[in-house]
N, CA, C and O atoms as a GROMACS GRO file, in nm:
protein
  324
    1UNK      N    1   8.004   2.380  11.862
    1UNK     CA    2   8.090   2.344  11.973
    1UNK      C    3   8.003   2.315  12.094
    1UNK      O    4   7.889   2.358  12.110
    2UNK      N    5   8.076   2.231  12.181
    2UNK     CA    6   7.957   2.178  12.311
    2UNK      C    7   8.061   2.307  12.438
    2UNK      O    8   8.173   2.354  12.419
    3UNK      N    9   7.993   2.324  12.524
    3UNK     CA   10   7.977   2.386  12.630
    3UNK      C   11   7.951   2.317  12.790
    3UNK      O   12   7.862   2.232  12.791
    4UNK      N   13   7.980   2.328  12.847
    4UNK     CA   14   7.903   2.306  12.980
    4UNK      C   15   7.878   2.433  13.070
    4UNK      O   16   7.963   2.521  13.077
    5UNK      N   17   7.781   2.439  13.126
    5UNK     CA   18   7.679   2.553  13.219
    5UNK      C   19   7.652   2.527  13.336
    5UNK      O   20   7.551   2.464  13.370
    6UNK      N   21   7.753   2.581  13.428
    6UNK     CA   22   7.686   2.574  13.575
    6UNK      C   23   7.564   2.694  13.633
    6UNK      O   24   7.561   2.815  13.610
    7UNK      N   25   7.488   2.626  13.698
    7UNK     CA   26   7.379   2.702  13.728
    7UNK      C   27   7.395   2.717  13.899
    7UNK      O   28   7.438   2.616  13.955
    8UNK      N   29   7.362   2.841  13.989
    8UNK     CA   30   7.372   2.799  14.099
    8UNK      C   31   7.282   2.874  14.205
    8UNK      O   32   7.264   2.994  14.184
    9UNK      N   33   7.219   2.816  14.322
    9UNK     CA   34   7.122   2.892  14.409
    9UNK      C   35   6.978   2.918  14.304
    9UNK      O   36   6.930   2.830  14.234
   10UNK      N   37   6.941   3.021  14.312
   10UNK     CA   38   6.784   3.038  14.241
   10UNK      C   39   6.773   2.986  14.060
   10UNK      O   40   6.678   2.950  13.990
   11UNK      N   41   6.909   3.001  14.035
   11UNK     CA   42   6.912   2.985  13.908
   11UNK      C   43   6.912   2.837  13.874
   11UNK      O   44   6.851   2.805  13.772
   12UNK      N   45   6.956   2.767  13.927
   12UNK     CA   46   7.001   2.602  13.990
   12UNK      C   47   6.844   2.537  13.967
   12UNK      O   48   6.800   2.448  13.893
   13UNK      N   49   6.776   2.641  14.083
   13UNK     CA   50   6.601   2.593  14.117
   13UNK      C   51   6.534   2.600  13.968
   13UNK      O   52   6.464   2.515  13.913
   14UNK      N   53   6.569   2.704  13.929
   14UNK     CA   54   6.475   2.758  13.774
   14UNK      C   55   6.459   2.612  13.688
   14UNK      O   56   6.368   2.540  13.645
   15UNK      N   57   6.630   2.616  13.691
   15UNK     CA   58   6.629   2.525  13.557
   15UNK      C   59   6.642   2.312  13.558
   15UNK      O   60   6.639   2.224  13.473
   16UNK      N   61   6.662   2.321  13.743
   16UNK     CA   62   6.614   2.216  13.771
   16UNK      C   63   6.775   2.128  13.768
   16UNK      O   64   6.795   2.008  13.784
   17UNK      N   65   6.822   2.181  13.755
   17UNK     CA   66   6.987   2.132  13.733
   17UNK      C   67   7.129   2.192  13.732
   17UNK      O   68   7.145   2.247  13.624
   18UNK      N   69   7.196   2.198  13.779
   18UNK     CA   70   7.327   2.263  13.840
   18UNK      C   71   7.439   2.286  13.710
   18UNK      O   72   7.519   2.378  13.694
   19UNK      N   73   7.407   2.140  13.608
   19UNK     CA   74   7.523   2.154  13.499
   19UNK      C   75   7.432   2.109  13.404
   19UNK      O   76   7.349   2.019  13.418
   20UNK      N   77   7.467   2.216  13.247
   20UNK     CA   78   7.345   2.163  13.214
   20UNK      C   79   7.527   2.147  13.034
   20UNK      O   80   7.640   2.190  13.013
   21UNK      N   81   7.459   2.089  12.991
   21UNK     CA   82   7.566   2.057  12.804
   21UNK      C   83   7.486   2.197  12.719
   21UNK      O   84   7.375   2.245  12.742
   22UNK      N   85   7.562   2.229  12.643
   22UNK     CA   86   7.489   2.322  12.542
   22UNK      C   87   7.585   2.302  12.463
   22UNK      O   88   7.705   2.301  12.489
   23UNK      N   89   7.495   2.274  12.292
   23UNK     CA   90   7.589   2.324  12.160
   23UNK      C   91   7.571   2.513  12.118
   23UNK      O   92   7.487   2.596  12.152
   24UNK      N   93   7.647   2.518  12.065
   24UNK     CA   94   7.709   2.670  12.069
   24UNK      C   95   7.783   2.689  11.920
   24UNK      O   96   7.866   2.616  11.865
   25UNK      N   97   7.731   2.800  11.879
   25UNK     CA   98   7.793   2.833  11.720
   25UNK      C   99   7.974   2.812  11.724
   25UNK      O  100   8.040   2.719  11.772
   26UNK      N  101   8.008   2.905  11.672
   26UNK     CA  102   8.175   2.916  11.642
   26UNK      C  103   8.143   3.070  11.630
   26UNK      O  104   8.075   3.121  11.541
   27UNK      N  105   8.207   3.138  11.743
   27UNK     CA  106   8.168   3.261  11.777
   27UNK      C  107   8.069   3.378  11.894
   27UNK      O  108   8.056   3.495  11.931
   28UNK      N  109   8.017   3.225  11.913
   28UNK     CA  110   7.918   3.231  12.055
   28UNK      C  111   7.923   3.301  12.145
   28UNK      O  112   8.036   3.295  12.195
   29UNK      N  113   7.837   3.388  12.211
   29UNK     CA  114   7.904   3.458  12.325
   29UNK      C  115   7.865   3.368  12.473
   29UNK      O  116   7.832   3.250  12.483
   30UNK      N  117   7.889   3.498  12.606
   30UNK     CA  118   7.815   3.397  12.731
   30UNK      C  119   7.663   3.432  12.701
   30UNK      O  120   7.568   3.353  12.701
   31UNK      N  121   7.660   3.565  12.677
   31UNK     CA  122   7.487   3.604  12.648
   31UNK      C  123   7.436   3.551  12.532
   31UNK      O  124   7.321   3.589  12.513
   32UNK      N  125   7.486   3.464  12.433
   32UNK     CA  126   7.449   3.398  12.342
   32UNK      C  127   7.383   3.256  12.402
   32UNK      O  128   7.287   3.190  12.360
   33UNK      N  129   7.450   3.240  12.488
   33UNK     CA  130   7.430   3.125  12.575
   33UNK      C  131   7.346   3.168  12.724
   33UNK      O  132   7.289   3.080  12.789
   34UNK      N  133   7.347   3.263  12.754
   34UNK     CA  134   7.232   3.334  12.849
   34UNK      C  135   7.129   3.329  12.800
   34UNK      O  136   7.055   3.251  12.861
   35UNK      N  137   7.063   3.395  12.679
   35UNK     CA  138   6.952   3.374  12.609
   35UNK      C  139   6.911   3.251  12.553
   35UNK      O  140   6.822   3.262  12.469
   36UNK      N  141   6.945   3.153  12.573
   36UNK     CA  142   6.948   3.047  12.475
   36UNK      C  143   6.852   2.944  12.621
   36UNK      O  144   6.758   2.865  12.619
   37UNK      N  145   6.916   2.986  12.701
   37UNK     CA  146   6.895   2.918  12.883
   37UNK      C  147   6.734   3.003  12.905
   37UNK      O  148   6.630   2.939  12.916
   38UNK      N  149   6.738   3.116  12.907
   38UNK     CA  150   6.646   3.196  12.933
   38UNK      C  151   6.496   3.174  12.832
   38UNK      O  152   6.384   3.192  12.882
   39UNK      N  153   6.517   3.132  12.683
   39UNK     CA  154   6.433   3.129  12.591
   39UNK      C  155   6.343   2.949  12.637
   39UNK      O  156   6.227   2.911  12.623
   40UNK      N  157   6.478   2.876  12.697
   40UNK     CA  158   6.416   2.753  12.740
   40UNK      C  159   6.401   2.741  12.910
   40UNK      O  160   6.364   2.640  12.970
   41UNK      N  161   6.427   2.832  12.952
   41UNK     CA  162   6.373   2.814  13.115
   41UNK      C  163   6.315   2.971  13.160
   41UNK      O  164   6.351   3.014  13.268
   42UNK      N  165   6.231   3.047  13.080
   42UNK     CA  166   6.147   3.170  13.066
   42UNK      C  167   6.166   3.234  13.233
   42UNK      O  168   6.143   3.354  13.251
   43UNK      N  169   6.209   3.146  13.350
   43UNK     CA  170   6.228   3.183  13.478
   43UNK      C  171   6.329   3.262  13.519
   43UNK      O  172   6.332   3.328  13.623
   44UNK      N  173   6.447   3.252  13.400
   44UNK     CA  174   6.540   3.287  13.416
   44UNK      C  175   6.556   3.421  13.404
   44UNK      O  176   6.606   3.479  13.501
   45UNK      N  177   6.524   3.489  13.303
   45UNK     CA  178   6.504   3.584  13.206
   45UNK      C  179   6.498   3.738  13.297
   45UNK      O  180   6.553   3.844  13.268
   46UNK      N  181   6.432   3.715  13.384
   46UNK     CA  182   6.404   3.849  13.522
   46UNK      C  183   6.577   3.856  13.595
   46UNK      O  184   6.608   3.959  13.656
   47UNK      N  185   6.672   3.750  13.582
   47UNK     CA  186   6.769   3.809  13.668
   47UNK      C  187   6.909   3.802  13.556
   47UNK      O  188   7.022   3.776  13.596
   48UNK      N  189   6.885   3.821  13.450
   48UNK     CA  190   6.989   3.884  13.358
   48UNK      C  191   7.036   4.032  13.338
   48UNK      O  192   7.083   4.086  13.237
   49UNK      N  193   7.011   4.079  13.452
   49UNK     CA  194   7.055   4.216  13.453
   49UNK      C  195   7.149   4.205  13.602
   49UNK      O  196   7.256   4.259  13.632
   50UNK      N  197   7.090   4.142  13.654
   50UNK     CA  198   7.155   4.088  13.806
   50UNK      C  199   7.257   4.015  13.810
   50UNK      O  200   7.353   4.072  13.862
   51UNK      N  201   7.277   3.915  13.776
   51UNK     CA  202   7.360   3.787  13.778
   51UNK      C  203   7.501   3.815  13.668
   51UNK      O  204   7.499   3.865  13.555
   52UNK      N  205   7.626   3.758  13.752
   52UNK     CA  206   7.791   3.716  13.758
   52UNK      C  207   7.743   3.637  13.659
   52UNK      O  208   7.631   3.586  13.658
   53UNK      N  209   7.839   3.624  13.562
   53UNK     CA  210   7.911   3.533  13.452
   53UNK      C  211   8.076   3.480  13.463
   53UNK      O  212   8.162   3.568  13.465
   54UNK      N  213   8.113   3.347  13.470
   54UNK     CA  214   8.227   3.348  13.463
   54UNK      C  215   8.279   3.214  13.330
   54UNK      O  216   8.199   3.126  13.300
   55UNK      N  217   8.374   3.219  13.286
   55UNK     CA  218   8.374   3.121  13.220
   55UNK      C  219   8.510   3.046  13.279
   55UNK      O  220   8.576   3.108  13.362
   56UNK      N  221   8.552   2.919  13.238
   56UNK     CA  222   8.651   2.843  13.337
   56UNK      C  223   8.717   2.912  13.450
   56UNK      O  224   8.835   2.946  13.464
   57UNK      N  225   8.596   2.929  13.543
   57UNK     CA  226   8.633   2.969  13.677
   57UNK      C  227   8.720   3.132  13.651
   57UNK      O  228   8.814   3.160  13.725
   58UNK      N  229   8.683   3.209  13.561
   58UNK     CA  230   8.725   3.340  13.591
   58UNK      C  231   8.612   3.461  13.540
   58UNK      O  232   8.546   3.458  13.436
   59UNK      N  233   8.611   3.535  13.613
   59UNK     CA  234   8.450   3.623  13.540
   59UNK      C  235   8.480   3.679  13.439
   59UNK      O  236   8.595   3.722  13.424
   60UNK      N  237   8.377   3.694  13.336
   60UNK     CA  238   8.374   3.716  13.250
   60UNK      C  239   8.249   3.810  13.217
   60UNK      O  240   8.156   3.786  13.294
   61UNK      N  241   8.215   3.930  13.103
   61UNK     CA  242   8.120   3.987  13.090
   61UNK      C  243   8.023   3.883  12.972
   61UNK      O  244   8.057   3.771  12.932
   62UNK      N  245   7.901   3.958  12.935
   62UNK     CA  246   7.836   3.863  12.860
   62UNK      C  247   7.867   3.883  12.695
   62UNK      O  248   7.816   3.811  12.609
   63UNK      N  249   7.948   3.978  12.671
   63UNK     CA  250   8.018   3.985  12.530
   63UNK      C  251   8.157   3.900  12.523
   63UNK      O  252   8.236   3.897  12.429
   64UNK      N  253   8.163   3.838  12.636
   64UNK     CA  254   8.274   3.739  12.630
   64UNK      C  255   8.281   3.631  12.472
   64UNK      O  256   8.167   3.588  12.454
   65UNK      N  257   8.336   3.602  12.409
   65UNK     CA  258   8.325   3.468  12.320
   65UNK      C  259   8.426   3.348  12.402
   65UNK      O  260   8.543   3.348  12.438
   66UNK      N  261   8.303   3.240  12.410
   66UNK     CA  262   8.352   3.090  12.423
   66UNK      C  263   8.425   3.042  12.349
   66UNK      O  264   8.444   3.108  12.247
   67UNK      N  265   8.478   2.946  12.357
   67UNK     CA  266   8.507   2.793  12.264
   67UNK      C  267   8.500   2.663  12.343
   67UNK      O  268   8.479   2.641  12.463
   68UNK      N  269   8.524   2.578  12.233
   68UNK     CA  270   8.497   2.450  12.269
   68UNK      C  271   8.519   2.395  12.417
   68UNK      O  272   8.630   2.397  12.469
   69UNK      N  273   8.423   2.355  12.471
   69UNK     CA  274   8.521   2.271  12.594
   69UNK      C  275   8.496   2.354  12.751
   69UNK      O  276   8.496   2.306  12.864
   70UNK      N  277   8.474   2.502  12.701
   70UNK     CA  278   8.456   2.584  12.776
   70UNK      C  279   8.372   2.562  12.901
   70UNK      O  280   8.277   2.486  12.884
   71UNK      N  281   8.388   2.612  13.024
   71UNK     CA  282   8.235   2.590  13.128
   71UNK      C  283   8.210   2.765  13.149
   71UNK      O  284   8.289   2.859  13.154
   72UNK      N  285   8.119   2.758  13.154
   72UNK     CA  286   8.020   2.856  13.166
   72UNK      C  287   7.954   2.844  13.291
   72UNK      O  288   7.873   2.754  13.312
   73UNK      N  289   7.991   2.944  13.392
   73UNK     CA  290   7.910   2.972  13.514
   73UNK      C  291   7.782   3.102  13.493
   73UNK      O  292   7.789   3.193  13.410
   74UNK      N  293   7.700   3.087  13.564
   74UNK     CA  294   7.590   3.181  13.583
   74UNK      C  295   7.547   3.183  13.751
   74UNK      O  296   7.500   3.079  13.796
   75UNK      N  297   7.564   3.298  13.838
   75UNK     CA  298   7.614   3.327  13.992
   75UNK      C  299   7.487   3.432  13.993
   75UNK      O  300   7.490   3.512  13.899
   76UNK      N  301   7.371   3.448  14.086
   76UNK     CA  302   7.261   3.515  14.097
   76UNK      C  303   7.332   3.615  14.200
   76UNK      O  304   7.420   3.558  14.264
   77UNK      N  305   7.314   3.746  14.231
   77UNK     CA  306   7.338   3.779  14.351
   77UNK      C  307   7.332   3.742  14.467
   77UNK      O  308   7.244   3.672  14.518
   78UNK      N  309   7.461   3.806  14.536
   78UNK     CA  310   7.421   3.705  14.712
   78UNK      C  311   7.407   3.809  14.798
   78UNK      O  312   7.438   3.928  14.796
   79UNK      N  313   7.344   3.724  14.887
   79UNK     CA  314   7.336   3.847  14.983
   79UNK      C  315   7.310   3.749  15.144
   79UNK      O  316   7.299   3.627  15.149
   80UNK      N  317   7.304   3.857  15.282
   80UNK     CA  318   7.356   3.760  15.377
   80UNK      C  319   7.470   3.866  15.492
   80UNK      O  320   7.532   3.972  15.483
   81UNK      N  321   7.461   3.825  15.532
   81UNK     CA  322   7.582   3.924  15.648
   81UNK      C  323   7.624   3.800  15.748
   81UNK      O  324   7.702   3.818  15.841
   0.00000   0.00000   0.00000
């Protein structure tokens, strides 16, 4: 199944692009798809303990399962007053 991945702020910088396509098993999770980002942009990998997941605009944890069609957000911590 295809996917789409928003990336945003430091995570955005890592991977050089804001929306990125991903194919994805049948069963996939978001951390299936976290690691998959992380194994190909190694920058990433330090703020997966940190960083919001949401999938079509609602949060989601990383044992979430996708399907087809799905978007996938990844949100770094913010901070700011």
């Amino acid at each position: 199944m295809r996917v789409t991945v928003r990336l945003f702020a430091r995570l955005r910088d890592i991977a050089g692009a804001s929306e990125l396509a991903r194919d994805a098993a049948a069963g996939a999770t978001i951390g299936d798809i976290w690691r998959q980002l992380a194994a190909e942009f190694p920058g990433l990998a330090p703020y997966e303990r940190s960083i919001s997941s949401a999938v079509n605009a609602d949060y989601a944890r990383m044992d979430h399962v996708i399907g087809e069609g799905d978007e996938i957000a990844f949100l770094p911590p913010v901070s700011g007053g």
